[in-house]
Coordinates of C-alpha atoms in Angstrom, one line a residue:
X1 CA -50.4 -45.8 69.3
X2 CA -50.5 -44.5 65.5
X3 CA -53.5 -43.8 63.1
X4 CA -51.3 -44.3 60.5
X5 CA -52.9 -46.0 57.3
X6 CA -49.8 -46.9 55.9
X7 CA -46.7 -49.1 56.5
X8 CA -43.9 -46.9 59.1
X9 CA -40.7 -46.9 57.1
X10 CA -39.1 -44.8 59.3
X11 CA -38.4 -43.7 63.0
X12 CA -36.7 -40.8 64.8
X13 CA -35.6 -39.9 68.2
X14 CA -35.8 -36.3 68.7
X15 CA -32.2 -35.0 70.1
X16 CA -33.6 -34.3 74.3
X17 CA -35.2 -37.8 73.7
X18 CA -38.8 -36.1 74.4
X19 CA -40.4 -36.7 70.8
X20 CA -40.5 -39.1 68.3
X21 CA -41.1 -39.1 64.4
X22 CA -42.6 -41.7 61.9
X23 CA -42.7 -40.9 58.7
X24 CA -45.2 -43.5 56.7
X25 CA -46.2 -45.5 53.1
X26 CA -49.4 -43.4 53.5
X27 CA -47.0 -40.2 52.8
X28 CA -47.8 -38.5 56.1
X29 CA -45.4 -37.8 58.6
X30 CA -46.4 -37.7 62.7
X31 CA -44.6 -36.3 65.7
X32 CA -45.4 -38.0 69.2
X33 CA -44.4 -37.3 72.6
X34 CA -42.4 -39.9 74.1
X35 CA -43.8 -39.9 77.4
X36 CA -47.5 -40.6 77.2
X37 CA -47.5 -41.4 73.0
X38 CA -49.9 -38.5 72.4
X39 CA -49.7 -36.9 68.9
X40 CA -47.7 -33.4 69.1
X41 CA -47.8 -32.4 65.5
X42 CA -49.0 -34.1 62.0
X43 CA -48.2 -33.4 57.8
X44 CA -51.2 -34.7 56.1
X45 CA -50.4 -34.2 52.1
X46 CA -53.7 -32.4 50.8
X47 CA -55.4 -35.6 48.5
X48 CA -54.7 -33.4 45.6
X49 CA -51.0 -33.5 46.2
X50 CA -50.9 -37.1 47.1
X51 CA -52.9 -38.4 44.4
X52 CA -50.5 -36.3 42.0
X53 CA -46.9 -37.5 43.6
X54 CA -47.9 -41.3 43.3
X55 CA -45.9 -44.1 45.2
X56 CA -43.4 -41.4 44.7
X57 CA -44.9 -39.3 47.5
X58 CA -44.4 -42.3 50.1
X59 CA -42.3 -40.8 53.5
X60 CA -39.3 -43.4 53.6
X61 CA -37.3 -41.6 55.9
X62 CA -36.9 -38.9 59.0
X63 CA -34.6 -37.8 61.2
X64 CA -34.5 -34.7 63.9
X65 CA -31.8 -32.1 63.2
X66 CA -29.8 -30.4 66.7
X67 CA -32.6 -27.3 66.0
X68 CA -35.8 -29.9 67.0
X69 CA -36.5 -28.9 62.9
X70 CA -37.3 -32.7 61.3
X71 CA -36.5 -33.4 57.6
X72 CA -38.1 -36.3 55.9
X73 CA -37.2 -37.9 52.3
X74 CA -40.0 -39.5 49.9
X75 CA -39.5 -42.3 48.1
X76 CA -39.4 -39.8 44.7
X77 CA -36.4 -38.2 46.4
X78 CA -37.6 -35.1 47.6
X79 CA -36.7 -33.3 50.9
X80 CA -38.7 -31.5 53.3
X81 CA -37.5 -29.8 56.5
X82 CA -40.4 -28.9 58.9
X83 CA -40.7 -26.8 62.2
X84 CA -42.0 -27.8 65.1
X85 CA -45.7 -27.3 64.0
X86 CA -45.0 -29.3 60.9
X87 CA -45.1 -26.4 58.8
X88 CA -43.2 -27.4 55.6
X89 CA -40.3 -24.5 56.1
X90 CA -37.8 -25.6 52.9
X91 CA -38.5 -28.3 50.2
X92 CA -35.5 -29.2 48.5
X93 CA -36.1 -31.8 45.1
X94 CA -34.5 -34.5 44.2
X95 CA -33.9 -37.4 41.8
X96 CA -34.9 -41.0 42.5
X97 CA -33.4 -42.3 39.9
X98 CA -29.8 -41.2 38.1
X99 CA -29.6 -38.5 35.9
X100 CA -28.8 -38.7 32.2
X101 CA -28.2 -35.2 31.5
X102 CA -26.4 -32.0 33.3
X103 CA -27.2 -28.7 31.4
X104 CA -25.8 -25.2 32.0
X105 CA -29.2 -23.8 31.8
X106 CA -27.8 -20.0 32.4
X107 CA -24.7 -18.7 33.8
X108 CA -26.1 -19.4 37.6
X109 CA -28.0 -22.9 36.8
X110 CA -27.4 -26.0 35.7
X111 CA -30.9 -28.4 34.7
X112 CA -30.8 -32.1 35.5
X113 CA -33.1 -34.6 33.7
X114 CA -33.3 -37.8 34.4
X115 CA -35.9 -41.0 33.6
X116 CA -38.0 -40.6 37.1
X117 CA -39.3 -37.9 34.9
X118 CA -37.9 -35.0 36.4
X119 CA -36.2 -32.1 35.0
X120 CA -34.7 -29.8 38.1
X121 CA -32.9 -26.9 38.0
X122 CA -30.2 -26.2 40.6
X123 CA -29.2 -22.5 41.7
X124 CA -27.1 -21.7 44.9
X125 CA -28.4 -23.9 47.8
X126 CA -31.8 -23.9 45.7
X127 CA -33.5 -26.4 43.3
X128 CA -37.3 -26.3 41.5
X129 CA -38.9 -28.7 39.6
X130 CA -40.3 -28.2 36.4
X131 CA -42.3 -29.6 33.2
X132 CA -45.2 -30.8 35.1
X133 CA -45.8 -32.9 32.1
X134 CA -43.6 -35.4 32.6
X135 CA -44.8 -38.3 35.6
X136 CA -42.8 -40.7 37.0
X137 CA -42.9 -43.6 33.8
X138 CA -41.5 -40.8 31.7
X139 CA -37.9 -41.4 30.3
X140 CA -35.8 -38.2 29.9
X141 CA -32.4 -38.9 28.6
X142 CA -29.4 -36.4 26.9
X143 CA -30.7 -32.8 27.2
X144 CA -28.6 -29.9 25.6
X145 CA -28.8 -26.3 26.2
X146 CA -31.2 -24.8 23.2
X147 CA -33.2 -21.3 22.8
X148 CA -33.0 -19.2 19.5
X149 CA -31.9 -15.2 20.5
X150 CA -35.4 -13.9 20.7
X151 CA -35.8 -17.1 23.4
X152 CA -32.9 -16.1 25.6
X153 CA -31.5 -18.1 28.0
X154 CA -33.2 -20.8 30.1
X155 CA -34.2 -23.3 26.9
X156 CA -33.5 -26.8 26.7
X157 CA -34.0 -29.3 24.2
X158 CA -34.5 -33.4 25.9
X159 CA -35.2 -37.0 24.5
X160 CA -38.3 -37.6 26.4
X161 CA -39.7 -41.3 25.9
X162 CA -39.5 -40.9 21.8
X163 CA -39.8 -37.4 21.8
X164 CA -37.9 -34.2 21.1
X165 CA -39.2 -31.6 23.6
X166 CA -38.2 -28.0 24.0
X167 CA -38.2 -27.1 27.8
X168 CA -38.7 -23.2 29.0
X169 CA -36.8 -23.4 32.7
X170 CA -37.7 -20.2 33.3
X171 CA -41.5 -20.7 32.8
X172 CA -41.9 -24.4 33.0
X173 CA -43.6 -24.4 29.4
X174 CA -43.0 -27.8 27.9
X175 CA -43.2 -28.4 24.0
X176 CA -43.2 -31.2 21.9
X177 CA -41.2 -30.7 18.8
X178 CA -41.0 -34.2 16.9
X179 CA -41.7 -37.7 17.2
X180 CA -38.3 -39.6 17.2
X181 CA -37.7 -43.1 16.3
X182 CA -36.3 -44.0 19.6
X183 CA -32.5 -45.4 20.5
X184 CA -31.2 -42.4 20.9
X185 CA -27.7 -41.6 22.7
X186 CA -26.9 -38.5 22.3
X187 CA -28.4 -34.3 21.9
X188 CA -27.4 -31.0 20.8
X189 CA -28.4 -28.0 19.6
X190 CA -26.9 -25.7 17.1
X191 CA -28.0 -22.2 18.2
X192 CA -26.4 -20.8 14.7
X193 CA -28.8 -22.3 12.1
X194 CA -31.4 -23.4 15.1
X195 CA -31.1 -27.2 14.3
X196 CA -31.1 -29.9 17.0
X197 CA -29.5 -33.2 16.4
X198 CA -30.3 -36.5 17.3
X199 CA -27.6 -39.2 17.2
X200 CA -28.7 -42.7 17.4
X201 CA -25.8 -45.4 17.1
X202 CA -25.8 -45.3 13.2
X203 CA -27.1 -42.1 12.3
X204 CA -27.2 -38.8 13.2
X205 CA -30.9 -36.8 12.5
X206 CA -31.2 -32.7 12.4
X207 CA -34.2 -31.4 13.3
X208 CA -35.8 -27.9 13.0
X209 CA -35.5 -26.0 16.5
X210 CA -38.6 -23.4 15.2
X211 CA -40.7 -25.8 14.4
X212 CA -40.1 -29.9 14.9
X213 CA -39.5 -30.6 10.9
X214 CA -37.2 -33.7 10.2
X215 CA -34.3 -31.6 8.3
X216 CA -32.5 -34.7 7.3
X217 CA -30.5 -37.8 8.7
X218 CA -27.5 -39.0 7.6
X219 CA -25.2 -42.1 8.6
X220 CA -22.6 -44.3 6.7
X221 CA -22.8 -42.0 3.3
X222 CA -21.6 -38.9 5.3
X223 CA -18.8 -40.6 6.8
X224 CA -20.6 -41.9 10.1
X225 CA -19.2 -45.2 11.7
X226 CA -20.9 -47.2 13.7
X227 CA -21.5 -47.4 17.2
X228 CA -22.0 -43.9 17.5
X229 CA -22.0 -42.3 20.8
X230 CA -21.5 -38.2 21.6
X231 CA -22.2 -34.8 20.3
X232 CA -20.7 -31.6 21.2
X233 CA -21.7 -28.1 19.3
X234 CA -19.8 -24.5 19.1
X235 CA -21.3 -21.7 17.2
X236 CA -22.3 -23.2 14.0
X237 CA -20.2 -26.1 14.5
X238 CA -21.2 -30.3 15.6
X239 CA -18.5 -32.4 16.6
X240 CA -19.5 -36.3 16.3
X241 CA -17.8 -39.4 18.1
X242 CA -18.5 -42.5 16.9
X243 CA -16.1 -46.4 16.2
X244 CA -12.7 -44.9 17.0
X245 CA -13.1 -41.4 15.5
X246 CA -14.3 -38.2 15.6
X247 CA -15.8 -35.9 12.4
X248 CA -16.3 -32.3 12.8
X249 CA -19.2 -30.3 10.9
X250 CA -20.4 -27.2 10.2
X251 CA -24.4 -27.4 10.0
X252 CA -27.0 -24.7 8.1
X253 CA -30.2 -23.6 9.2
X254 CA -31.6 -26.1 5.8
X255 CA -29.6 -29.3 8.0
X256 CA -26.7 -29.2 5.0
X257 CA -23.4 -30.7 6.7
X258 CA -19.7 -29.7 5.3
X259 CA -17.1 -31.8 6.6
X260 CA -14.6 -29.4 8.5
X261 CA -12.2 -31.8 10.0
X262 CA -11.6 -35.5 11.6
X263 CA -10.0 -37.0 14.1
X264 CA -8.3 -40.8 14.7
X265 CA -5.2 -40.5 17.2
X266 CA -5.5 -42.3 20.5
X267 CA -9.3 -44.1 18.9
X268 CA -7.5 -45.3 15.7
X269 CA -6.9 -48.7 14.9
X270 CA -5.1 -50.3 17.3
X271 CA -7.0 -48.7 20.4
X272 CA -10.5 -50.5 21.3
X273 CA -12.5 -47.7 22.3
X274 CA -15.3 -45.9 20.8
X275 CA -15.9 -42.4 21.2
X276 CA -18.5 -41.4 24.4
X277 CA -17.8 -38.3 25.3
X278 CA -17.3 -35.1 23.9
X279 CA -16.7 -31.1 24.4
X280 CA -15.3 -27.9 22.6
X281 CA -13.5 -25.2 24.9
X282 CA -15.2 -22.1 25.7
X283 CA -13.4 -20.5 22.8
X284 CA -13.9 -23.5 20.5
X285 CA -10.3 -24.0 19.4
X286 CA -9.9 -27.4 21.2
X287 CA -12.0 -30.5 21.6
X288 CA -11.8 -33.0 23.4
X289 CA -12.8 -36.4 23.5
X290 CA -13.3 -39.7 25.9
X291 CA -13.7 -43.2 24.9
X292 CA -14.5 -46.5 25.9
X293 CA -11.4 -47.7 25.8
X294 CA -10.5 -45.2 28.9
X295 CA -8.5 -43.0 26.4
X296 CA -8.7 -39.5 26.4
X297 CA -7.0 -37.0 24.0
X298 CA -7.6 -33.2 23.4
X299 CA -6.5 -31.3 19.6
X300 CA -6.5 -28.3 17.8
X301 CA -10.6 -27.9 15.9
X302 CA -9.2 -26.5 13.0
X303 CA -6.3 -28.8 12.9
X304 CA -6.5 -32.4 13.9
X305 CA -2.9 -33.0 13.6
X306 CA -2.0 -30.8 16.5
X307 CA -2.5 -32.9 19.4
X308 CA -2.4 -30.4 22.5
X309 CA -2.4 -33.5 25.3
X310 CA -3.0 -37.2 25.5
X311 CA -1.1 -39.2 27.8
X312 CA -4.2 -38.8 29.8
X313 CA -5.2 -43.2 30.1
X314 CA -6.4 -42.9 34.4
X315 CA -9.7 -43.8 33.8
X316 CA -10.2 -47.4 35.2
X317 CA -13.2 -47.9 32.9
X318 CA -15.1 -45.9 30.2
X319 CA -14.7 -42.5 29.7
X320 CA -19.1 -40.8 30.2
X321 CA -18.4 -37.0 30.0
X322 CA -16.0 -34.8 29.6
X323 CA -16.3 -30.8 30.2
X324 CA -13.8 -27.4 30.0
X325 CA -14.0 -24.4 32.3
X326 CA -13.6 -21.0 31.2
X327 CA -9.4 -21.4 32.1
X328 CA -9.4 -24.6 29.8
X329 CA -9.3 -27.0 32.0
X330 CA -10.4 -30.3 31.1
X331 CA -12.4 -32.3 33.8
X332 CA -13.4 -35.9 33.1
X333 CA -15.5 -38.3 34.7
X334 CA -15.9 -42.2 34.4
X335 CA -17.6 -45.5 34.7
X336 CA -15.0 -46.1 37.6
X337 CA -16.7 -43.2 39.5
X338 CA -13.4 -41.1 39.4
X339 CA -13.5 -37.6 38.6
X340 CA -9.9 -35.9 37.0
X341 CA -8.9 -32.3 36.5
X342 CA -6.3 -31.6 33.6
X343 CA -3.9 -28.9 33.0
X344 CA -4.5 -28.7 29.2
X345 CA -2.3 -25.7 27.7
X346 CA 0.6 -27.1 29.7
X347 CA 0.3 -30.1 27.1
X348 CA 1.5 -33.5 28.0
X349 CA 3.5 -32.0 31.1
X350 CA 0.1 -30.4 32.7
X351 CA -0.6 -31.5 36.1
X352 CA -4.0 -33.6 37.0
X353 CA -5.4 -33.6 39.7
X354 CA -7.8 -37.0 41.0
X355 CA -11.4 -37.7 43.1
X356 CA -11.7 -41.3 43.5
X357 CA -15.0 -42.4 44.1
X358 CA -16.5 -39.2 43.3
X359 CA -20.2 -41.1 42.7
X360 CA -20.8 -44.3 43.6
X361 CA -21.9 -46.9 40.4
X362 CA -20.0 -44.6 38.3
X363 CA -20.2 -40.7 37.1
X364 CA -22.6 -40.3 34.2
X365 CA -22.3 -36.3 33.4
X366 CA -20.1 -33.7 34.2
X367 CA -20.9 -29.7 33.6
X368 CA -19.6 -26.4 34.5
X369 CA -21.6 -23.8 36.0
X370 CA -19.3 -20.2 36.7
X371 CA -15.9 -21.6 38.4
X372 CA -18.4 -24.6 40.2
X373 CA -18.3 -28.3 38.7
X374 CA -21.2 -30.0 38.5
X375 CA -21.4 -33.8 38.4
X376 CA -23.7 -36.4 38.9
X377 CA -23.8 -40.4 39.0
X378 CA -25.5 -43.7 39.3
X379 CA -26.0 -42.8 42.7
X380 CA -28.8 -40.3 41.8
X381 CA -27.2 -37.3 43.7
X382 CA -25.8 -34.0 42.1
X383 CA -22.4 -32.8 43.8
X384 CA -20.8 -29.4 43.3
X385 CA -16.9 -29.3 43.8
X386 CA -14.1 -26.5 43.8
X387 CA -10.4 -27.3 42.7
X388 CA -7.8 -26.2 41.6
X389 CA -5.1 -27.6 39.2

């Protein structure tokens, strides 16, 4: 027997075979004793919290650990590990959908945003979920870390549906700085000035990081190609990929833009590709870029003609992020769900090291946190990896 009031999505054999678990559409989760069927233990959601997670909140899975502990998963992707009373003794969140955006929050965490509307941030073995503003219909995607120096660290700037929002991950504060026209494909944040940019595919838009004003927005009469597609920011610099080339910028508190340098090589004419992926080093001297043409190539910032490496074509499919650690090392994910680690100050002669099928459906964002990487994929997880190359 059950007095569930919900479809039973789920069953599980306790590991002595005395208990079983069903966890239910009606997002509670019931323990039984397997030989007379009487009801050992319950979770009930208060109909506060069920009414606020949704469909999301739906129990779609259970399973007994070796401890007699159970750990259920909601349809939202969140995790719950109970004792034997049902008391709710770790909650771990989760995506249910893939993440757009991986954020080096502070030295210890990395944020992930996604369009189920949740912005996470991970620490050690620990994750929280913050801006309770956003709901499950909410679209967050690109995300760069932001915060002025009275701010500190913690801030984030996201694309949320049209809007530019400023994120406190520390507090869970979430404000709305401007009304964007929508399409966009890329964010950063230039903490020397305070400006966040917006690229769409033909233009590029720098907005004021105090206060939400439109600076300015600029496209083909600055230099901008089409199909535009990454941003990457150091000090007081914005690096922007777009149709086979990448233009490098210095950018004022006012949104003024000075050409500094650009970069063909590998994208010129001749290869296919269009830029999608950016980064500077830690020290800014190199950047490097990915495209879709499964080319990558890194160079010298101040000089584009000094190409430090780029016999680096392994990608099966297009380049989605690229990321250095703090020993220059230049990690690189793709569409072909492969991740790769290269030896950059070694130049063309550096070793690489390879992770096939690193996400399933493809890796969309890759991050450094300390000496951890950080990726995640179409597959909706977060992974955390050590190597070395």
């Amino acid at each position: 027997p059950t007095d569930h009031s919900g479809s039973i999505w789920s069953v599980a054999w306790s590991a002595d075979g005395s208990k079983i678990a069903t966890a239910s559409g009606d997002k509670s989760v019931k323990v039984w004793n397997a030989a007379d069927g009487a009801k050992a233990a319950e979770y009930v959601p208060s109909k506060e919290a069920a009414t606020a997670a949704g469909a999301n909140g739906q129990q779609c899975g259970a399973t007994f650990l070796p401890d007699g502990s159970l750990v259920t998963v909601t349809l939202g992707g969140d995790i719950t590990i109970f004792d034997s009373s049902m008391k709710a003794a770790r909650s771990i969140k989760g995506h249910s959908r893939p993440a757009n955006a991986l954020v080096a929050a502070s030295a210890s965490s990395i944020v992930s945003v996604a369009d189920d509307g949740k912005v996470l941030v991970w620490g050690g073995a620990a994750t929280s979920a913050i801006g309770a503003n956003f709901g499950p219909s909410d679209m967050l995607v690109y995300a760069a870390t932001a915060g002025s120096a009275e701010e500190g660290e913690g801030i984030i700037v996201a694309v949320a549906n049209d809007d530019v929002v400023k994120i406190n991950t520390k507090s869970g504060e979430v404000k709305k700085l401007a009304k964007h026209t929508g399409g966009a494909v890329a964010i950063a944040y230039i903490q020397k000035g305070n400006v966040i940019a917006v690229l769409q595919k033909s233009s590029l838009t720098l907005y004021s990081g105090a206060n939400g004003d439109k600076l300015r927005q600029v496209g083909a009469a600055e230099g901008l190609g089409k199909e535009c597609g990454a941003l990457a920011t150091f000090g007081d610099l914005l690096a922007v990929g777009f149709e086979k080339q990448v233009k490098v910028f210095t950018v004022a508190g006012s949104g003024s833009l000075a050409e500094v340098s650009s970069y063909s090589g590998v994208h010129a004419a001749g290869a296919t590709g269009n830029v999608t992926a950016l980064a500077f080093s830690a020290d800014g001297s190199l950047i490097a870029s990915g495209d879709s043409n499964r080319q990558l190539a890194v160079w010298t910032t101040k000089d584009p003609s000094v190409v430090v490496r780029d016999n680096m074509c392994f990608h099966a499919s297009r380049v989605t992020s690229v990321a250095f650690n703090e020993k220059g090392v230049l990690v690189s994910g793709g569409l072909d769900g492969s991740l790769f680690a290269w030896e950059v100050a070694a130049g063309n002669s550096g070793k690489k090291v390879t992770q096939d099928a690193a996400h399933r459906g493809g890796v969309t964002r890759v991050a450094f946190t300390g000496s951890d990487l950080i990726t995640t994929g179409a597959d909706a997880t977060i992974k955390r990896w050590t190597f070395a190359v």
